[in-house]
CSV table of C-alpha atoms in Angstrom, one decimal:
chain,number,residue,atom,x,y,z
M,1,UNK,CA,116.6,58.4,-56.3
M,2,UNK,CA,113.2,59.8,-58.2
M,3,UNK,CA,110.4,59.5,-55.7
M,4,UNK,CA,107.1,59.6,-57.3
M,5,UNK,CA,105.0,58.8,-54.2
M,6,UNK,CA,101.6,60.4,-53.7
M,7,UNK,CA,101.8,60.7,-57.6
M,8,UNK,CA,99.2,58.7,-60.5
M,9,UNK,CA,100.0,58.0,-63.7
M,10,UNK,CA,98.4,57.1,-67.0
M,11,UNK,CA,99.9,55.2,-69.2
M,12,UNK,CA,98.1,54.2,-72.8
M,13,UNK,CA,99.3,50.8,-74.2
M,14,UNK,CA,101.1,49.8,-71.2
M,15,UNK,CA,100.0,46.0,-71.3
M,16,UNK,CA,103.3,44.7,-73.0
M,17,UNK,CA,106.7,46.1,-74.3
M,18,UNK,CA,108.2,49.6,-73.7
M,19,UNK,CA,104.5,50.7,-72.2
M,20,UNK,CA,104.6,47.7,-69.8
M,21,UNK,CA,107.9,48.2,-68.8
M,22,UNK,CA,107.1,52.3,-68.0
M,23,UNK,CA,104.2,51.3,-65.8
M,24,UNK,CA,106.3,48.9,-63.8
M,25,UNK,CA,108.9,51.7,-63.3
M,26,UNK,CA,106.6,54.4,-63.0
M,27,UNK,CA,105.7,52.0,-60.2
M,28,UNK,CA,108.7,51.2,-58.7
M,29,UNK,CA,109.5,54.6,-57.9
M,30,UNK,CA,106.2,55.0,-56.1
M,31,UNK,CA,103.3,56.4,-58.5
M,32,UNK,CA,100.0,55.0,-58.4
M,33,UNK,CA,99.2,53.2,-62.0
M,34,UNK,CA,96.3,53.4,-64.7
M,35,UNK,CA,96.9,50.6,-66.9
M,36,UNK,CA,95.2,51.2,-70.3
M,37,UNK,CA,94.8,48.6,-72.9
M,38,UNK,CA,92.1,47.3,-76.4
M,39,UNK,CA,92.7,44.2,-76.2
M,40,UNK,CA,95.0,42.0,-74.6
M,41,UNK,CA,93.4,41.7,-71.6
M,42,UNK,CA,95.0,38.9,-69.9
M,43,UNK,CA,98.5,41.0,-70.4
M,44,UNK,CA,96.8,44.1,-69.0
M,45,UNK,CA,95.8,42.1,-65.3
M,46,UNK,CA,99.6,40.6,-64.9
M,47,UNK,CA,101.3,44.5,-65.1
M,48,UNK,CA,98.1,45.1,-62.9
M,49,UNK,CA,99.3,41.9,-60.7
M,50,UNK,CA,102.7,42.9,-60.5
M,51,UNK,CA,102.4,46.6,-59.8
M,52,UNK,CA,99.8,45.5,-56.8
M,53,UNK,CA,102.6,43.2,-55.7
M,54,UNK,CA,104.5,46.6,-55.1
M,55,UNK,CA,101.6,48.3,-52.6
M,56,UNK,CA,100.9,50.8,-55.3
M,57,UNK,CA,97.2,51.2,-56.5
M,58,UNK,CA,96.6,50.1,-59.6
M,59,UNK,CA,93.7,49.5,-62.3
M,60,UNK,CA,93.2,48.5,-65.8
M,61,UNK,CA,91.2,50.5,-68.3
M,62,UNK,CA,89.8,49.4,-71.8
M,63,UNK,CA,90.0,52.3,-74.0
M,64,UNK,CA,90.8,53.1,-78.0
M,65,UNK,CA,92.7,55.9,-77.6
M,66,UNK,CA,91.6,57.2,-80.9
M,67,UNK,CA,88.3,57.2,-80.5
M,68,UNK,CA,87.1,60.6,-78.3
M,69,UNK,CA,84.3,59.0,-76.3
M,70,UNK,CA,86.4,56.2,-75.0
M,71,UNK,CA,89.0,58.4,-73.7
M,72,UNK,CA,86.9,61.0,-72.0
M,73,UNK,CA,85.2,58.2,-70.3
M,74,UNK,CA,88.8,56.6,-69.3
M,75,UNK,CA,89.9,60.0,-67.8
M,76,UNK,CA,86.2,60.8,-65.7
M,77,UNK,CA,87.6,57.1,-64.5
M,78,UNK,CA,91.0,58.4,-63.3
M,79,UNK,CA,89.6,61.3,-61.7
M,80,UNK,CA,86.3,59.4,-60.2
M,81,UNK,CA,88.6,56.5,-58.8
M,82,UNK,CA,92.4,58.6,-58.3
M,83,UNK,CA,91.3,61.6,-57.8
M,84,UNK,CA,94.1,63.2,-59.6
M,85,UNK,CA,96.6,62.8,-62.6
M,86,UNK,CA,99.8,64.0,-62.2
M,87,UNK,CA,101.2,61.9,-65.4
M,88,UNK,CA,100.5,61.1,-68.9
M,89,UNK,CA,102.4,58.6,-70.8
M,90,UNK,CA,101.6,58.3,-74.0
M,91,UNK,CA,102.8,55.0,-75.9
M,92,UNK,CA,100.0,53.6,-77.8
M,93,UNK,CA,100.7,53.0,-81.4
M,94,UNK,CA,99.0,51.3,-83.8
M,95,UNK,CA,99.6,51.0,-87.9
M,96,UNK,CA,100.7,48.0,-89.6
M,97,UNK,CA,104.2,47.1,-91.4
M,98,UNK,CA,103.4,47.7,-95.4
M,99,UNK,CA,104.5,49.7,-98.0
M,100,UNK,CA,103.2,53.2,-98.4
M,101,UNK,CA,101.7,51.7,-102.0
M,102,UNK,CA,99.9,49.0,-100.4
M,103,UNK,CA,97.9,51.8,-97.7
M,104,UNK,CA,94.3,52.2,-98.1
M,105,UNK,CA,92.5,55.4,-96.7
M,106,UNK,CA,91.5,52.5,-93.9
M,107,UNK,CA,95.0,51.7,-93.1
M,108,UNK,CA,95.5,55.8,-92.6
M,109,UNK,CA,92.6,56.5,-90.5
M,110,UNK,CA,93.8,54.4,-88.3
M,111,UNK,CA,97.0,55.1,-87.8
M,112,UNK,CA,96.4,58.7,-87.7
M,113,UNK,CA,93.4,58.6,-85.4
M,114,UNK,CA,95.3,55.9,-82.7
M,115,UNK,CA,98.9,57.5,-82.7
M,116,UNK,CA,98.3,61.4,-83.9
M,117,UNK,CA,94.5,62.2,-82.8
M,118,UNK,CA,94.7,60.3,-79.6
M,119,UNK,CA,97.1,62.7,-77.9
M,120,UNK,CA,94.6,65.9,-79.1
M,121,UNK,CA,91.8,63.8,-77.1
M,122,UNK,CA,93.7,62.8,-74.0
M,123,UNK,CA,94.7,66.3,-73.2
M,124,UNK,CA,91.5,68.0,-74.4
M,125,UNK,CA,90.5,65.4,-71.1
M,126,UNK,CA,93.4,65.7,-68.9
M,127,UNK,CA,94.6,68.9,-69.0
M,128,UNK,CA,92.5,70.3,-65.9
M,129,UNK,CA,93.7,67.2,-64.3
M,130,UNK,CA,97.7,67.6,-65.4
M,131,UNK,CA,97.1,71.6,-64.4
M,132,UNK,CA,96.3,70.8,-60.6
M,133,UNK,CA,99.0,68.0,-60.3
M,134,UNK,CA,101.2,68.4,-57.0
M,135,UNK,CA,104.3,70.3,-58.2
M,136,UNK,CA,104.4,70.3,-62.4
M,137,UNK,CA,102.0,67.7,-64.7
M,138,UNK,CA,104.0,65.7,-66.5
M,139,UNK,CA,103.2,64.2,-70.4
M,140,UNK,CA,105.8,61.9,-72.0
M,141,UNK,CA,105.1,60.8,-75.6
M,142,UNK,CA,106.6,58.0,-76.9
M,143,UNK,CA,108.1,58.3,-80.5
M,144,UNK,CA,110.8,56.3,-83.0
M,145,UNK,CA,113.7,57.1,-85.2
M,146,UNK,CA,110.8,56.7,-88.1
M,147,UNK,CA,110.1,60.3,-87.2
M,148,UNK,CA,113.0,61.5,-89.2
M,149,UNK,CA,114.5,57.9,-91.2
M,150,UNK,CA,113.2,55.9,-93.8
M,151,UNK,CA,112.7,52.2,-92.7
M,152,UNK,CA,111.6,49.4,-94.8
M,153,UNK,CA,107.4,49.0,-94.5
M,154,UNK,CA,107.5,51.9,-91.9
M,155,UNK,CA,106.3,54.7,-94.1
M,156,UNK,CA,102.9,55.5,-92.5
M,157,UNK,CA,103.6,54.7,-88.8
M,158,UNK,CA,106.9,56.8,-88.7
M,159,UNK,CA,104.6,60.1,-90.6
M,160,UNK,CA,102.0,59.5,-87.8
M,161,UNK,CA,105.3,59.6,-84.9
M,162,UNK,CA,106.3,62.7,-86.9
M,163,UNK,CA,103.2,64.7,-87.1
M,164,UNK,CA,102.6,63.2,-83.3
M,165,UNK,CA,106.1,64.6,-82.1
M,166,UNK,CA,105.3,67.9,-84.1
M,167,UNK,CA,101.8,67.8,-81.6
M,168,UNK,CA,104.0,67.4,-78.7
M,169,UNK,CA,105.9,70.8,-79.1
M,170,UNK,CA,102.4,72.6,-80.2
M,171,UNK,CA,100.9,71.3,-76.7
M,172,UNK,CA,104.3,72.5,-74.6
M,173,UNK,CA,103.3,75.5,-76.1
M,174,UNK,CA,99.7,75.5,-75.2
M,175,UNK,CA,99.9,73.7,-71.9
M,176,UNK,CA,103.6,75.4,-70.4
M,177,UNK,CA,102.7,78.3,-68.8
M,178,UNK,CA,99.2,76.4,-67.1
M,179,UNK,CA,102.1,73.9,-64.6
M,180,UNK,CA,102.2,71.0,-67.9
M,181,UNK,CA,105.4,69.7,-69.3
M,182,UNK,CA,105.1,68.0,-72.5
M,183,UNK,CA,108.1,65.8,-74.0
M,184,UNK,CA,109.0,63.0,-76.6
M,185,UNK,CA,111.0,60.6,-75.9
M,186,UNK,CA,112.6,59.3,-79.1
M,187,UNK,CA,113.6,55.0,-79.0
M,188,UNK,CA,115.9,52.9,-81.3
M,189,UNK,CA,115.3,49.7,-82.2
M,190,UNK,CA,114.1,47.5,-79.0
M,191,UNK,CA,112.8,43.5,-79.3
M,192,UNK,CA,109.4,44.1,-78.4
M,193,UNK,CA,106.3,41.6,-79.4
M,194,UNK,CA,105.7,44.7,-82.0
M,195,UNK,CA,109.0,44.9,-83.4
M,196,UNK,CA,109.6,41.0,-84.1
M,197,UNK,CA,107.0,40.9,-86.7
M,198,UNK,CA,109.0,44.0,-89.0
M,199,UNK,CA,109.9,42.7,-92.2
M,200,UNK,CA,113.5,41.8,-91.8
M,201,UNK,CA,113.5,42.1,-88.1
M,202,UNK,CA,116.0,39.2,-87.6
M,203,UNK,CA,118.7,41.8,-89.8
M,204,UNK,CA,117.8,44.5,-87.8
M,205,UNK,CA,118.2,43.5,-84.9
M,206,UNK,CA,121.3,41.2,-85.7
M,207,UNK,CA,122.6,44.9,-87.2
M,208,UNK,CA,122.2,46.6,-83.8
M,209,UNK,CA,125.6,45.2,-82.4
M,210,UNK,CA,127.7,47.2,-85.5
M,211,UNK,CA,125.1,50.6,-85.3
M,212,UNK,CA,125.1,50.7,-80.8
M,213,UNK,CA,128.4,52.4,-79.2
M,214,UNK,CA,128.0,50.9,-76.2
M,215,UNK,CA,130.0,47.5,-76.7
M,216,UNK,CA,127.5,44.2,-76.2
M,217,UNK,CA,124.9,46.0,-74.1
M,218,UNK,CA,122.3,46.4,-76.3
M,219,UNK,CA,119.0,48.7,-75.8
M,220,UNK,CA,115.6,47.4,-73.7
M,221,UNK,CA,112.2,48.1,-73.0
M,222,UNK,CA,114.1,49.5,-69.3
M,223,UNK,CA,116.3,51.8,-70.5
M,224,UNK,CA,113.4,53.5,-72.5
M,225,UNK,CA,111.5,53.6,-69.5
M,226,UNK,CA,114.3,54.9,-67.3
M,227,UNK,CA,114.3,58.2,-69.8
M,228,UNK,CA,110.3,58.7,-69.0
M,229,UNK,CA,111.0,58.0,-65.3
M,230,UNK,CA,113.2,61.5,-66.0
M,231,UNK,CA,110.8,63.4,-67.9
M,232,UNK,CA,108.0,62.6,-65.4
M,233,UNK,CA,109.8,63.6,-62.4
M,234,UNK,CA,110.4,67.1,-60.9
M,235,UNK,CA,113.9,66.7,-62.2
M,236,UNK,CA,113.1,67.5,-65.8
M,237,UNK,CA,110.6,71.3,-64.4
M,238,UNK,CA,113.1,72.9,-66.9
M,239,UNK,CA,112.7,70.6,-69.8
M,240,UNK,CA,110.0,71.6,-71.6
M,241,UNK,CA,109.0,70.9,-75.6
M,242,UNK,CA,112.0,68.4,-76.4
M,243,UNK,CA,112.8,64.9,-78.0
M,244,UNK,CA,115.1,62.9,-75.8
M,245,UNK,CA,116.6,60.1,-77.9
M,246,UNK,CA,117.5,56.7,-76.5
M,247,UNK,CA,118.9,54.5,-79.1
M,248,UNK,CA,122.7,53.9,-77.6
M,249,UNK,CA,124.2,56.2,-80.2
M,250,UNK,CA,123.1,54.0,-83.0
M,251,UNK,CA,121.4,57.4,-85.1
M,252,UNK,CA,124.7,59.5,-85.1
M,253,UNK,CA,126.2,57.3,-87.7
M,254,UNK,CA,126.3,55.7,-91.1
């Protein structure tokens, strides 16, 4: 049983899908919660209501990852109000399903800045934080198969998951000999408020039963957030720079 009590934990974009369902578990393994959202608000106070429910402390935190100030300002709120950050989950994503032809410098900027350039500015922030965690900081990144396949209107966020898991190993680098470990965990397709609007999502999803070697079960929002319960416990010290994929086997074939 992981046993994250005494521990806080930031997660960005954890007001719905695979971010909400990490803060809940994060939670009900004992951590203390920073719930970090733009704008759905109303989600944002529900994870905050249920985590509460659980005796854990909890607040909610409006911040655009991608833009510097907001994040500095989210992370002087951690440490004013927690007084330590022991773990950094990073989920928030942001991009749009169009073809690369159809992407303006706008569309870009965005992505880049909100899925890539966010993770440079929360641990520019955190890292003195993360350094004098209780046992080893923890940073899990949250990342997709578009890192390395092609899928259909997916072109610009899956480069931004790519140069972001590319990040990931440069900051294990930086930040593993100050206590930090730094890890990407790598999901298949899960039915998220996100995913439902891909182009052809009904297909892809319907496609999961033949692509999945694990019979009928097919992947949730839980099981991703059971692998980040891993990588932001003590039982992962020795894991350190690496992509753990959750996708049920679907990847390994044809």
């Amino acid at each position: 049983m992981i046993d994250l009590t005494g521990k806080t934990a930031l997660v960005t974009g954890s007001s719905r899908g695979i971010g909400r369902a990490c803060a809940v578990r994060l939670a009900e393994a004992g951590a203390d919660v920073v719930i970090n959202y733009v704008t759905s608000s109303r989600e944002a106070e529900n994870v905050a209501e249920e985590i509460a429910a659980m005796g854990r402390r909890v607040a909610c935190v409006r911040a655009d990852v991608g833009q510097e100030e907001d994040v500095e300002d989210m992370v002087a709120f951690v440490r004013d109000q927690f007084g330590q950050l022991d773990i950094l989950v990073h989920n928030a994503a942001t991009g749009g399903f169009r073809p690369l032809a159809a992407t303006s410098q706008r569309h870009f900027d965005a992505a880049m800045h909100t899925n890539v350039l966010s993770l440079v500015h929360l641990l520019k922030a955190a890292a003195s934080l993360l350094e004098s965690a209780d046992g080893r900081g923890k940073v899990v990144v949250l990342s997709s198969h578009g890192t390395h396949m092609a899928l259909p209107m997916y072109g610009l966020i899956g480069g931004s998951k790519a140069a972001l898991a590319a990040l990931a190993r440069h900051w294990a680098l930086e930040l593993g000999d100050r206590g930090v470990n730094v890890n990407v965990v790598e999901a298949g397709l899960v039915e998220t408020d996100s995913t439902r609007r891909l182009p052809g999502a009904a297909e892809m999803f319907a496609g999961r039963a033949s692509k999945t070697m694990m019979g009928e079960r097919m992947l949730e929002a839980t099981d991703v957030a059971d692998c980040v319960l891993f990588l932001a416990s003590s039982l992962s010290d020795l894991v350190q720079g690496q992509t753990l994929v959750v996708d049920g086997g679907s990847a390994i074939h044809i």
